[in-house]
mmCIF file of C-alpha atoms in Angstrom:
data_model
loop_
_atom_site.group_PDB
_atom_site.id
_atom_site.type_symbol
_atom_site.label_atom_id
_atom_site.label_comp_id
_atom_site.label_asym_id
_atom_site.label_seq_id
_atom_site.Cartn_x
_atom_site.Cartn_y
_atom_site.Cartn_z
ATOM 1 C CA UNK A 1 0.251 17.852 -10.353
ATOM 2 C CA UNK A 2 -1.516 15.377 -8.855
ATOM 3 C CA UNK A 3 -0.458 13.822 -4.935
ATOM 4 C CA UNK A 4 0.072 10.388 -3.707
ATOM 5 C CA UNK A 5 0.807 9.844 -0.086
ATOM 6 C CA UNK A 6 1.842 5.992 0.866
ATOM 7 C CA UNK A 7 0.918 5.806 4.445
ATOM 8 C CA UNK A 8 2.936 2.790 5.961
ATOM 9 C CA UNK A 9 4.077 1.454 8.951
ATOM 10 C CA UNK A 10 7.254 -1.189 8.772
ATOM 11 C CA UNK A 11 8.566 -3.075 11.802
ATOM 12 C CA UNK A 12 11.955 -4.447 10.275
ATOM 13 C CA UNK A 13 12.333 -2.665 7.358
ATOM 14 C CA UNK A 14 11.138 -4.973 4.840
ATOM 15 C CA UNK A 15 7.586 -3.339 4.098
ATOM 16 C CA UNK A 16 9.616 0.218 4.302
ATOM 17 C CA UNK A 17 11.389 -1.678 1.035
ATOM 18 C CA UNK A 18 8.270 -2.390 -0.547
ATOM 19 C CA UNK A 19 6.977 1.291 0.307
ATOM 20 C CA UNK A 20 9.844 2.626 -1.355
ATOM 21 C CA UNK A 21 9.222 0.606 -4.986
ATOM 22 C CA UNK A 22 5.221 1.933 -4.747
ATOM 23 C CA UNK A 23 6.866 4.876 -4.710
ATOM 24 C CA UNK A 24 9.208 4.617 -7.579
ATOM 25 C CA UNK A 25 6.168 3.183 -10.057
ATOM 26 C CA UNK A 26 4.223 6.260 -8.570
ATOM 27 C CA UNK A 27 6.785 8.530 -9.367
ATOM 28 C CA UNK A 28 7.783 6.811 -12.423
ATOM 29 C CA UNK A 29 4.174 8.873 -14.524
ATOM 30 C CA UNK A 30 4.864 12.879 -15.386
ATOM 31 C CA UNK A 31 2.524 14.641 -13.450
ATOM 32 C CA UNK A 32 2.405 12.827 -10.261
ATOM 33 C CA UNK A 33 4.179 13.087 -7.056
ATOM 34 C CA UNK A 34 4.387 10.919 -4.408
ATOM 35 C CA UNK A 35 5.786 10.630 -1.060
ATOM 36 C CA UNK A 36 6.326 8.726 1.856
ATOM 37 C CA UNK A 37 4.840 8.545 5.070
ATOM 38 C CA UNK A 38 5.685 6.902 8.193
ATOM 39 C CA UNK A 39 2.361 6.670 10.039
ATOM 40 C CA UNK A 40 4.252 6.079 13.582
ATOM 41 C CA UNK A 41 5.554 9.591 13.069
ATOM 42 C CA UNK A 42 2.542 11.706 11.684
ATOM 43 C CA UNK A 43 2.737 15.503 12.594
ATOM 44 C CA UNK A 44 -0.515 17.814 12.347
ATOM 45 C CA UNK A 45 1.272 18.904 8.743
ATOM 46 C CA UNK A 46 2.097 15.185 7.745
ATOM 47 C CA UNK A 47 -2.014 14.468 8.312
ATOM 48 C CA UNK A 48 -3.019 17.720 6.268
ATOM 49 C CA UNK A 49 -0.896 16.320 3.490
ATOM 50 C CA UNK A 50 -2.519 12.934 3.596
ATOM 51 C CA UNK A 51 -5.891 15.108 3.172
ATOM 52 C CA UNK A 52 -4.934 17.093 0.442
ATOM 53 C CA UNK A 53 -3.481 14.244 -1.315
ATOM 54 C CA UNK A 54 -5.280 12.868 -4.927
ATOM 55 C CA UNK A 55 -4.759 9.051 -3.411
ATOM 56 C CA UNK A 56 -3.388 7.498 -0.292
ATOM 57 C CA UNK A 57 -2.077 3.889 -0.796
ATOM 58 C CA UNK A 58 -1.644 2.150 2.772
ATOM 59 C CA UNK A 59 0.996 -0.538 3.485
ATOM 60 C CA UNK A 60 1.582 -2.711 6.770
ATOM 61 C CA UNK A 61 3.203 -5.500 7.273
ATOM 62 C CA UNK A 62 0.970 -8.593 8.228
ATOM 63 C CA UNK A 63 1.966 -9.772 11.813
ATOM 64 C CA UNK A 64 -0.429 -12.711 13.008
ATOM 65 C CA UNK A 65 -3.053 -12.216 10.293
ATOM 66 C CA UNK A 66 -3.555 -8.867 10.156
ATOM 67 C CA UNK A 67 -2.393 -5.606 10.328
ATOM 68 C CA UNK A 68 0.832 -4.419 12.467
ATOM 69 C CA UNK A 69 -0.750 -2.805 15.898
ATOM 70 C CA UNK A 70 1.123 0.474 14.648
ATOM 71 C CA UNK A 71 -1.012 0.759 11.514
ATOM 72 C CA UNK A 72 -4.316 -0.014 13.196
ATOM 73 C CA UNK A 73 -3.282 3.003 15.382
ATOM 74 C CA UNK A 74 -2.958 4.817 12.260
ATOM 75 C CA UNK A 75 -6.618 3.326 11.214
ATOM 76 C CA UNK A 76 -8.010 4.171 13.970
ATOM 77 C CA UNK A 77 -6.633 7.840 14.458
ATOM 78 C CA UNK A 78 -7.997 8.208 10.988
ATOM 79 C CA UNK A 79 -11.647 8.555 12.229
ATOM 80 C CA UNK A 80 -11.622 12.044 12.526
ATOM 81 C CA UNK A 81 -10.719 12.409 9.145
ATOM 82 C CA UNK A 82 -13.932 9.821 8.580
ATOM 83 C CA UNK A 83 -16.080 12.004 10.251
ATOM 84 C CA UNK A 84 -15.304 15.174 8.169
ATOM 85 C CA UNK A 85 -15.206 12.868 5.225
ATOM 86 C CA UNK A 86 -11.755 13.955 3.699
ATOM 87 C CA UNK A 87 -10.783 11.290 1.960
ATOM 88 C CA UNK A 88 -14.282 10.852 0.269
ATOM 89 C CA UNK A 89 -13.198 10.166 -3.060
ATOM 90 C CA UNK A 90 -10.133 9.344 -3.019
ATOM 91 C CA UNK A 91 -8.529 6.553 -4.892
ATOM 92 C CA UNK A 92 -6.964 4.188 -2.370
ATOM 93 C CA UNK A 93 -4.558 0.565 -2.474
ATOM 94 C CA UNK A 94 -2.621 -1.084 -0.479
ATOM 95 C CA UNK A 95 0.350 -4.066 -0.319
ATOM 96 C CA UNK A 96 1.790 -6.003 2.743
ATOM 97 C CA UNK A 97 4.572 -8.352 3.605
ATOM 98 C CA UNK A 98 5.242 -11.361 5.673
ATOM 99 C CA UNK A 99 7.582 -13.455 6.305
ATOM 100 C CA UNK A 100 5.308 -16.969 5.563
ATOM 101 C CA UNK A 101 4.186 -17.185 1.838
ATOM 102 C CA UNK A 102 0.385 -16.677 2.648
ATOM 103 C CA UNK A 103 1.051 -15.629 6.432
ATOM 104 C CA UNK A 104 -2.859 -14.558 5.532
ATOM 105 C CA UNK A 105 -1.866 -11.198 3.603
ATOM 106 C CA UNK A 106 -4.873 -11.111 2.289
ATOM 107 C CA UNK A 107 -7.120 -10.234 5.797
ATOM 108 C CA UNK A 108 -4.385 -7.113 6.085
ATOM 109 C CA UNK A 109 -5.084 -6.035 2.495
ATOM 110 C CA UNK A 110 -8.955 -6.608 3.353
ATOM 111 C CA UNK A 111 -8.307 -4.526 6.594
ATOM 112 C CA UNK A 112 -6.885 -1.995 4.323
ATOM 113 C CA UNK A 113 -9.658 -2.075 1.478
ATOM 114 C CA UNK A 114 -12.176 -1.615 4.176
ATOM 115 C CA UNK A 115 -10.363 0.834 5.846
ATOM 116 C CA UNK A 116 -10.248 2.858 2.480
ATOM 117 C CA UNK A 117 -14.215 1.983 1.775
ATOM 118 C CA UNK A 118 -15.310 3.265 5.518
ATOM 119 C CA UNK A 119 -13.587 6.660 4.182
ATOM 120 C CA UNK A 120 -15.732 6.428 0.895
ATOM 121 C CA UNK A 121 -12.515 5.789 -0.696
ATOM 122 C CA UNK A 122 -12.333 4.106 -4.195
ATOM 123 C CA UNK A 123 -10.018 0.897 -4.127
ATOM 124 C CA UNK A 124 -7.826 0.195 -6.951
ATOM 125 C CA UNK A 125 -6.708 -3.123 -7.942
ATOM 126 C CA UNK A 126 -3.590 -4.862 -9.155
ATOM 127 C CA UNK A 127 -3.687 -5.410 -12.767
ATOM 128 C CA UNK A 128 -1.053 -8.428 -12.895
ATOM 129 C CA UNK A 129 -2.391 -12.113 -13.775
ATOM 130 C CA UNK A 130 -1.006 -14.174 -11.378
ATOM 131 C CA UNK A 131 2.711 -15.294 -11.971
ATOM 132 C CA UNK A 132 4.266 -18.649 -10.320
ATOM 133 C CA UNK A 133 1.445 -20.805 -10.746
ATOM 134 C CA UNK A 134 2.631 -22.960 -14.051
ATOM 135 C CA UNK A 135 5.552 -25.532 -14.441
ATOM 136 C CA UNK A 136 6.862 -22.627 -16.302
ATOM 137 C CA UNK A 137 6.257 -20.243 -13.601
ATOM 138 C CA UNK A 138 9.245 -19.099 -10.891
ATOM 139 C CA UNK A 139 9.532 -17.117 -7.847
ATOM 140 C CA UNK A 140 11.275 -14.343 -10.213
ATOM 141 C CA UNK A 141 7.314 -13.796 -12.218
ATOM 142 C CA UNK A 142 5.672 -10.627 -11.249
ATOM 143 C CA UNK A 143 2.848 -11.287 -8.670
ATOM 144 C CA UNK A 144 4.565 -14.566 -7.825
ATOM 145 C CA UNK A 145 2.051 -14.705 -4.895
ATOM 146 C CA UNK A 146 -1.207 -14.371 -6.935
ATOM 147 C CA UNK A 147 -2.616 -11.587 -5.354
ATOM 148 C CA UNK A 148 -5.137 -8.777 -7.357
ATOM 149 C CA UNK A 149 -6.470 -7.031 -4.536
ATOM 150 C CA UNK A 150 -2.737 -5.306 -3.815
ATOM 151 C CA UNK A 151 0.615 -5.954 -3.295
ATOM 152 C CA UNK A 152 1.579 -8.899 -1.249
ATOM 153 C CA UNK A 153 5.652 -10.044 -0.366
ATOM 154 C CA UNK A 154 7.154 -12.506 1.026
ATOM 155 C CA UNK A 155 10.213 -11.881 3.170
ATOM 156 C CA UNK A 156 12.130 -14.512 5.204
ATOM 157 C CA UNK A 157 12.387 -13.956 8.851
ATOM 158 C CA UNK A 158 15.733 -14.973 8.732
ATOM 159 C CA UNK A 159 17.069 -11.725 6.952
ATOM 160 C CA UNK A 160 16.342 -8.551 6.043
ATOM 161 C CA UNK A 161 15.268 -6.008 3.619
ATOM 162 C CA UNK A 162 18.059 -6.106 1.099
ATOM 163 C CA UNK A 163 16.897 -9.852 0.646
ATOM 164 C CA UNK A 164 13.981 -9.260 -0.628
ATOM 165 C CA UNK A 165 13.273 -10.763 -4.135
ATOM 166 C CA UNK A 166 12.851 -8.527 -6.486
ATOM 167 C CA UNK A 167 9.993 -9.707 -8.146
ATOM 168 C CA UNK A 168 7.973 -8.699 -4.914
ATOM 169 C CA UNK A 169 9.398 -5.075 -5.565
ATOM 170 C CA UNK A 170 8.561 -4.754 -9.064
ATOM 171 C CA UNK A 171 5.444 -5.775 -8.721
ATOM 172 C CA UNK A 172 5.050 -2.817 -5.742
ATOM 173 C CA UNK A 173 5.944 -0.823 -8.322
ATOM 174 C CA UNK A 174 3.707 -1.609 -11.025
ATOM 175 C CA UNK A 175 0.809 -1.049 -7.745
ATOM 176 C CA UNK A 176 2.303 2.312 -7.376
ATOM 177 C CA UNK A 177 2.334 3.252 -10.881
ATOM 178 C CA UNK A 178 -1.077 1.857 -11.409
ATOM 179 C CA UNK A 179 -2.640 3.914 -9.343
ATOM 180 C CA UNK A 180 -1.246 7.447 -10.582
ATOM 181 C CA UNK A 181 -1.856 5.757 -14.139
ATOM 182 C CA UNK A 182 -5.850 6.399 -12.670
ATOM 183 C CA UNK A 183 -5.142 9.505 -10.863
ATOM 184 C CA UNK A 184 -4.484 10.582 -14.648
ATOM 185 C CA UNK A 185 -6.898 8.857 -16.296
ATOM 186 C CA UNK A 186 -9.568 10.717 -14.090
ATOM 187 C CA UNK A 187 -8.343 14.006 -14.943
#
């Protein structure tokens, strides 16, 4: 059986959504298991987990640019982990949310590639073309916000998880299932 751990951190829920369809498309492959990890609540057992695990796919939400402080806690408690070189190896993606349509996603989901390449991690993509970008295009396409390098959404400010478009969560899912589609191509 191979293991996926989804490290995340989620301030108001909405990237706690999107954690929760990564894991459904991870789940969705026979012969994978993945969980969930809150990475403001990591015990000495929740880290030896994230070790042990085939892939680690890391989601924050992007507050002014970048990464939520709580995650680059996370990314920075991590270094003992780079020192030892545990996660040498290990595949490794990522996905974010805002509340603006660009909000600049991308620098967290660089943070988080580079994060994942300091560890000798190996980063896998999103495989969706970009959706939303024809006159036949709509905010309900798959990766409506063009993104390849992981999972970005788009959540107003204004309301909360359970408005989240769905779109945004299926294509967290298809990042999710993606990656244990690797895990068992590598086997």
């Amino acid at each position: 059986m191979k293991k996926i751990a989804i490290a995340y951190h989620s301030g108001y829920g909405h990237t706690a959504r999107q954690a929760g369809a990564v894991l459904g498309g991870a789940n969705s492959l026979a012969g994978v298991e993945a969980r969930l990890y809150d990475v403001t609540t990591l015990d000495e057992a929740a880290w030896s987990e994230l070790d042990a695990a085939d892939a680690i796919i890391f989601g924050a939400p992007t507050y002014m640019g970048s990464a939520s402080a709580k995650f680059k806690e996370f990314m920075d408690a991590s270094s003992k982990r780079w020192f030892a070189q545990s996660w040498k190896d290990k595949l490794a993606a990522g996905f974010t949310t805002s509340a603006s349509q660009s909000g600049d996603k991308l620098n967290t989901l660089v943070q988080l590639m580079i994060l994942a390449c300091q560890h000798g991690m190996i980063w896998v993509s999103l495989d969706i073309l970009p959706g939303n970008n024809s006159s036949q295009g709509s905010v309900d396409d798959l990766n409506r916000l063009g993104c390849t390098s992981g999972a970005m959404a788009q959540a107003n400010a204004d309301q909360g998880a359970e408005a989240m478009l769905e779109s945004d969560l299926k294509t967290a899912a298809r990042l999710g299932q993606r990656v244990a589609e690797q895990l068992l191509r590598l086997r």
